Amino acid sequence: MLIREATSADWPAIWPFFHRIVAAGETFTFPTDLGEEDGAGWWLLPAPNRTVVAVDEDGTVLGTAKMNRNHQGNGSHIASASYLVDPAHGGRGVGRALCAYTVEWARAAGFRAMQFNAVVETNRHAVRLYESLGFTVIGTLPEGFRHPTEGYVGLHIMHLAL
C-alpha cells in the first residue's frame, strides 16, 4: 500500500465511497445529502492542509485522509484529521495506515497535539483504532449525534499529545 498526495483526478475514485459513507449518516457530521461538487470541496483541502489517498499496487484507491489545523489563531498548534476507507477494502489495515500517516504528518509539521472533535461513540471500530494508536477520549458530548438507527448518541473528543 502506498499513501500519496490526493489530486482532483482521484476524486472520481473517492466519491463513490465518500458518498456511501456520508449518506449512511452513521459516522460523519457532514450533511447526508452532500453533493459531489460540494463533497470534493469539503474533502480535497488546499495547502497548507493536505488530503492523501492510500492506493494498492494497481493504483486502486483504498481509502483517503484529510489533515488540517483543528483551530486557527492561538489554537493553530493542534492538528486534526478525518478518514474514509472504501468498505470494499476494509479489514486490510488501510485505516490504521492512514491514521498513523496523519500522526506522523502532524509531528513533522510541528503540531503539539491532534484532536478529533466528533468521533461517534457507536463507531467502536474507529474508537478502538484511535485508542490503539495512543488517542484518549477526553470528553463526550452527550447525544451530540443523531444516528439513523441508534438514535441520539455521544460524540467523543479524542486527543493525542505529539
mmCIF file of C-alpha atoms in Angstrom:
data_model
loop_
_atom_site.group_PDB
_atom_site.id
_atom_site.type_symbol
_atom_site.label_atom_id
_atom_site.label_comp_id
_atom_site.label_asym_id
_atom_site.label_seq_id
_atom_site.Cartn_x
_atom_site.Cartn_y
_atom_site.Cartn_z
ATOM 1 C CA MET A 1 0.000 0.000 0.000
ATOM 2 C CA LEU A 2 1.227 3.462 -0.915
ATOM 3 C CA ILE A 3 -0.027 6.675 0.693
ATOM 4 C CA ARG A 4 0.366 9.678 -1.567
ATOM 5 C CA GLU A 5 -0.973 13.178 -2.065
ATOM 6 C CA ALA A 6 -4.506 13.198 -3.457
ATOM 7 C CA THR A 7 -5.311 15.194 -6.567
ATOM 8 C CA SER A 8 -8.561 16.208 -8.199
ATOM 9 C CA ALA A 9 -8.003 13.278 -10.558
ATOM 10 C CA ASP A 10 -8.540 10.944 -7.561
ATOM 11 C CA TRP A 11 -11.963 12.365 -6.738
ATOM 12 C CA PRO A 12 -13.905 10.084 -9.158
ATOM 13 C CA ALA A 13 -12.475 7.093 -7.257
ATOM 14 C CA ILE A 14 -13.102 8.650 -3.823
ATOM 15 C CA TRP A 15 -16.623 9.959 -4.486
ATOM 16 C CA PRO A 16 -18.498 6.608 -4.590
ATOM 17 C CA PHE A 17 -17.360 5.502 -1.127
ATOM 18 C CA PHE A 18 -17.347 9.059 0.246
ATOM 19 C CA HIS A 19 -20.982 9.370 -0.830
ATOM 20 C CA ARG A 20 -21.952 5.935 0.501
ATOM 21 C CA ILE A 21 -20.393 6.586 3.919
ATOM 22 C CA VAL A 22 -21.626 10.169 4.295
ATOM 23 C CA ALA A 23 -25.152 9.377 3.046
ATOM 24 C CA ALA A 24 -25.411 6.500 5.550
ATOM 25 C CA GLY A 25 -25.190 9.113 8.290
ATOM 26 C CA GLU A 26 -23.531 6.797 10.810
ATOM 27 C CA THR A 27 -20.044 8.242 11.263
ATOM 28 C CA PHE A 28 -19.676 11.801 9.939
ATOM 29 C CA THR A 29 -21.319 15.068 10.913
ATOM 30 C CA PHE A 30 -21.427 16.047 7.233
ATOM 31 C CA PRO A 31 -24.843 16.688 5.639
ATOM 32 C CA THR A 32 -26.113 13.324 4.393
ATOM 33 C CA ASP A 33 -27.290 14.919 1.134
ATOM 34 C CA LEU A 34 -23.894 16.441 0.333
ATOM 35 C CA GLY A 35 -23.474 16.538 -3.441
ATOM 36 C CA GLU A 36 -20.411 15.507 -5.398
ATOM 37 C CA GLU A 37 -19.065 19.002 -6.095
ATOM 38 C CA ASP A 38 -19.566 20.189 -2.514
ATOM 39 C CA GLY A 39 -18.135 16.922 -1.219
ATOM 40 C CA ALA A 40 -14.954 17.486 -3.183
ATOM 41 C CA GLY A 41 -14.681 20.946 -1.644
ATOM 42 C CA TRP A 42 -15.135 19.530 1.850
ATOM 43 C CA TRP A 43 -12.598 16.726 1.343
ATOM 44 C CA LEU A 44 -9.886 17.889 -1.072
ATOM 45 C CA LEU A 45 -8.259 20.540 1.088
ATOM 46 C CA PRO A 46 -5.943 23.282 -0.176
ATOM 47 C CA ALA A 47 -2.440 23.784 1.239
ATOM 48 C CA PRO A 48 -1.226 24.059 3.911
ATOM 49 C CA ASN A 49 -3.779 21.362 4.731
ATOM 50 C CA ARG A 50 -3.447 18.023 2.970
ATOM 51 C CA THR A 51 -5.514 15.224 1.561
ATOM 52 C CA VAL A 52 -3.957 11.845 0.789
ATOM 53 C CA VAL A 53 -5.063 8.551 -0.694
ATOM 54 C CA ALA A 54 -3.968 5.022 0.094
ATOM 55 C CA VAL A 55 -3.595 3.003 -3.098
ATOM 56 C CA ASP A 56 -2.725 -0.612 -3.819
ATOM 57 C CA GLU A 57 -0.096 -1.849 -6.270
ATOM 58 C CA ASP A 58 -2.550 -1.391 -9.155
ATOM 59 C CA GLY A 59 -3.304 2.212 -8.187
ATOM 60 C CA THR A 60 -6.785 1.429 -6.828
ATOM 61 C CA VAL A 61 -7.836 3.962 -4.192
ATOM 62 C CA LEU A 62 -8.460 2.041 -0.958
ATOM 63 C CA GLY A 63 -9.061 4.980 1.361
ATOM 64 C CA THR A 64 -8.318 8.607 1.989
ATOM 65 C CA ALA A 65 -7.495 11.035 4.794
ATOM 66 C CA LYS A 66 -7.590 14.772 5.168
ATOM 67 C CA MET A 67 -5.316 16.625 7.576
ATOM 68 C CA ASN A 68 -5.709 20.158 8.809
ATOM 69 C CA ARG A 69 -5.301 22.619 11.636
ATOM 70 C CA ASN A 70 -8.058 21.976 14.122
ATOM 71 C CA HIS A 71 -8.268 25.633 15.150
ATOM 72 C CA GLN A 72 -6.972 28.974 13.932
ATOM 73 C CA GLY A 73 -5.003 31.707 15.690
ATOM 74 C CA ASN A 74 -3.744 30.790 19.133
ATOM 75 C CA GLY A 75 -5.136 27.263 18.754
ATOM 76 C CA SER A 76 -3.402 26.583 15.430
ATOM 77 C CA HIS A 77 -0.822 24.298 17.043
ATOM 78 C CA ILE A 78 -3.413 21.482 17.253
ATOM 79 C CA ALA A 79 -3.960 19.235 14.218
ATOM 80 C CA SER A 80 -6.946 17.169 13.198
ATOM 81 C CA ALA A 81 -7.684 14.541 10.572
ATOM 82 C CA SER A 82 -10.553 12.553 9.104
ATOM 83 C CA TYR A 83 -10.524 9.187 7.388
ATOM 84 C CA LEU A 84 -12.584 7.279 4.858
ATOM 85 C CA VAL A 85 -11.893 3.682 3.872
ATOM 86 C CA ASP A 86 -13.722 2.155 0.941
ATOM 87 C CA PRO A 87 -15.877 -0.571 2.554
ATOM 88 C CA ALA A 88 -14.860 -2.904 -0.291
ATOM 89 C CA HIS A 89 -11.311 -2.717 1.076
ATOM 90 C CA GLY A 90 -11.998 -2.744 4.816
ATOM 91 C CA GLY A 91 -10.166 -5.021 7.205
ATOM 92 C CA ARG A 92 -6.841 -4.677 5.371
ATOM 93 C CA GLY A 93 -5.192 -2.124 7.665
ATOM 94 C CA VAL A 94 -5.966 0.868 5.436
ATOM 95 C CA GLY A 95 -7.498 2.932 8.250
ATOM 96 C CA ARG A 96 -4.605 2.169 10.600
ATOM 97 C CA ALA A 97 -2.057 3.103 7.933
ATOM 98 C CA LEU A 98 -3.853 6.364 7.154
ATOM 99 C CA CYS A 99 -4.189 7.287 10.831
ATOM 100 C CA ALA A 100 -0.524 6.531 11.545
ATOM 101 C CA TYR A 101 0.434 8.580 8.483
ATOM 102 C CA THR A 102 -1.519 11.612 9.677
ATOM 103 C CA VAL A 103 0.008 11.408 13.157
ATOM 104 C CA GLU A 104 3.491 11.413 11.626
ATOM 105 C CA TRP A 105 2.498 14.301 9.341
ATOM 106 C CA ALA A 106 1.321 16.303 12.350
ATOM 107 C CA ARG A 107 4.535 15.580 14.281
ATOM 108 C CA ALA A 108 6.727 16.513 11.319
ATOM 109 C CA ALA A 109 4.722 19.706 10.771
ATOM 110 C CA GLY A 110 5.372 20.775 14.375
ATOM 111 C CA PHE A 111 1.880 20.384 15.822
ATOM 112 C CA ARG A 112 1.790 19.800 19.580
ATOM 113 C CA ALA A 113 -1.257 17.523 19.572
ATOM 114 C CA MET A 114 -4.023 16.017 17.470
ATOM 115 C CA GLN A 115 -7.674 16.372 18.370
ATOM 116 C CA PHE A 116 -10.636 14.629 16.822
ATOM 117 C CA ASN A 117 -13.718 16.737 17.511
ATOM 118 C CA ALA A 118 -16.521 14.345 16.689
ATOM 119 C CA VAL A 119 -15.917 10.598 16.889
ATOM 120 C CA VAL A 120 -19.321 8.961 17.036
ATOM 121 C CA GLU A 121 -19.296 6.724 20.114
ATOM 122 C CA THR A 122 -21.093 3.904 18.259
ATOM 123 C CA ASN A 123 -18.233 3.832 15.735
ATOM 124 C CA ARG A 124 -16.461 1.391 18.027
ATOM 125 C CA HIS A 125 -14.028 0.191 15.385
ATOM 126 C CA ALA A 126 -12.677 3.734 14.912
ATOM 127 C CA VAL A 127 -12.576 4.415 18.658
ATOM 128 C CA ARG A 128 -10.575 1.213 19.244
ATOM 129 C CA LEU A 129 -8.233 2.032 16.370
ATOM 130 C CA TYR A 130 -7.543 5.552 17.649
ATOM 131 C CA GLU A 131 -7.042 4.301 21.201
ATOM 132 C CA SER A 132 -4.603 1.657 19.952
ATOM 133 C CA LEU A 133 -2.549 4.483 18.429
ATOM 134 C CA GLY A 134 -2.473 6.401 21.724
ATOM 135 C CA PHE A 135 -5.520 8.676 21.490
ATOM 136 C CA THR A 136 -7.701 9.069 24.561
ATOM 137 C CA VAL A 137 -11.303 10.153 24.939
ATOM 138 C CA ILE A 138 -11.095 13.445 26.839
ATOM 139 C CA GLY A 139 -14.803 14.135 26.794
ATOM 140 C CA THR A 140 -18.087 13.139 25.249
ATOM 141 C CA LEU A 141 -20.871 15.427 24.092
ATOM 142 C CA PRO A 142 -23.975 13.538 25.252
ATOM 143 C CA GLU A 143 -26.494 12.994 22.454
ATOM 144 C CA GLY A 144 -24.300 15.073 20.149
ATOM 145 C CA PHE A 145 -25.018 12.881 17.126
ATOM 146 C CA ARG A 146 -28.328 11.693 15.686
ATOM 147 C CA HIS A 147 -27.533 8.182 14.483
ATOM 148 C CA PRO A 148 -30.029 6.821 11.920
ATOM 149 C CA THR A 149 -30.616 3.556 13.824
ATOM 150 C CA GLU A 150 -29.175 4.079 17.328
ATOM 151 C CA GLY A 151 -30.881 7.416 17.977
ATOM 152 C CA TYR A 152 -29.053 10.157 19.845
ATOM 153 C CA VAL A 153 -25.556 9.015 20.802
ATOM 154 C CA GLY A 154 -22.466 10.752 22.117
ATOM 155 C CA LEU A 155 -19.674 12.406 20.198
ATOM 156 C CA HIS A 156 -16.237 11.736 21.641
ATOM 157 C CA ILE A 157 -13.484 14.315 21.627
ATOM 158 C CA MET A 158 -10.237 12.392 21.295
ATOM 159 C CA HIS A 159 -6.703 13.677 21.917
ATOM 160 C CA LEU A 160 -3.118 12.634 21.314
ATOM 161 C CA ALA A 161 -0.154 14.645 22.593
ATOM 162 C CA LEU A 162 2.601 14.769 19.998
#
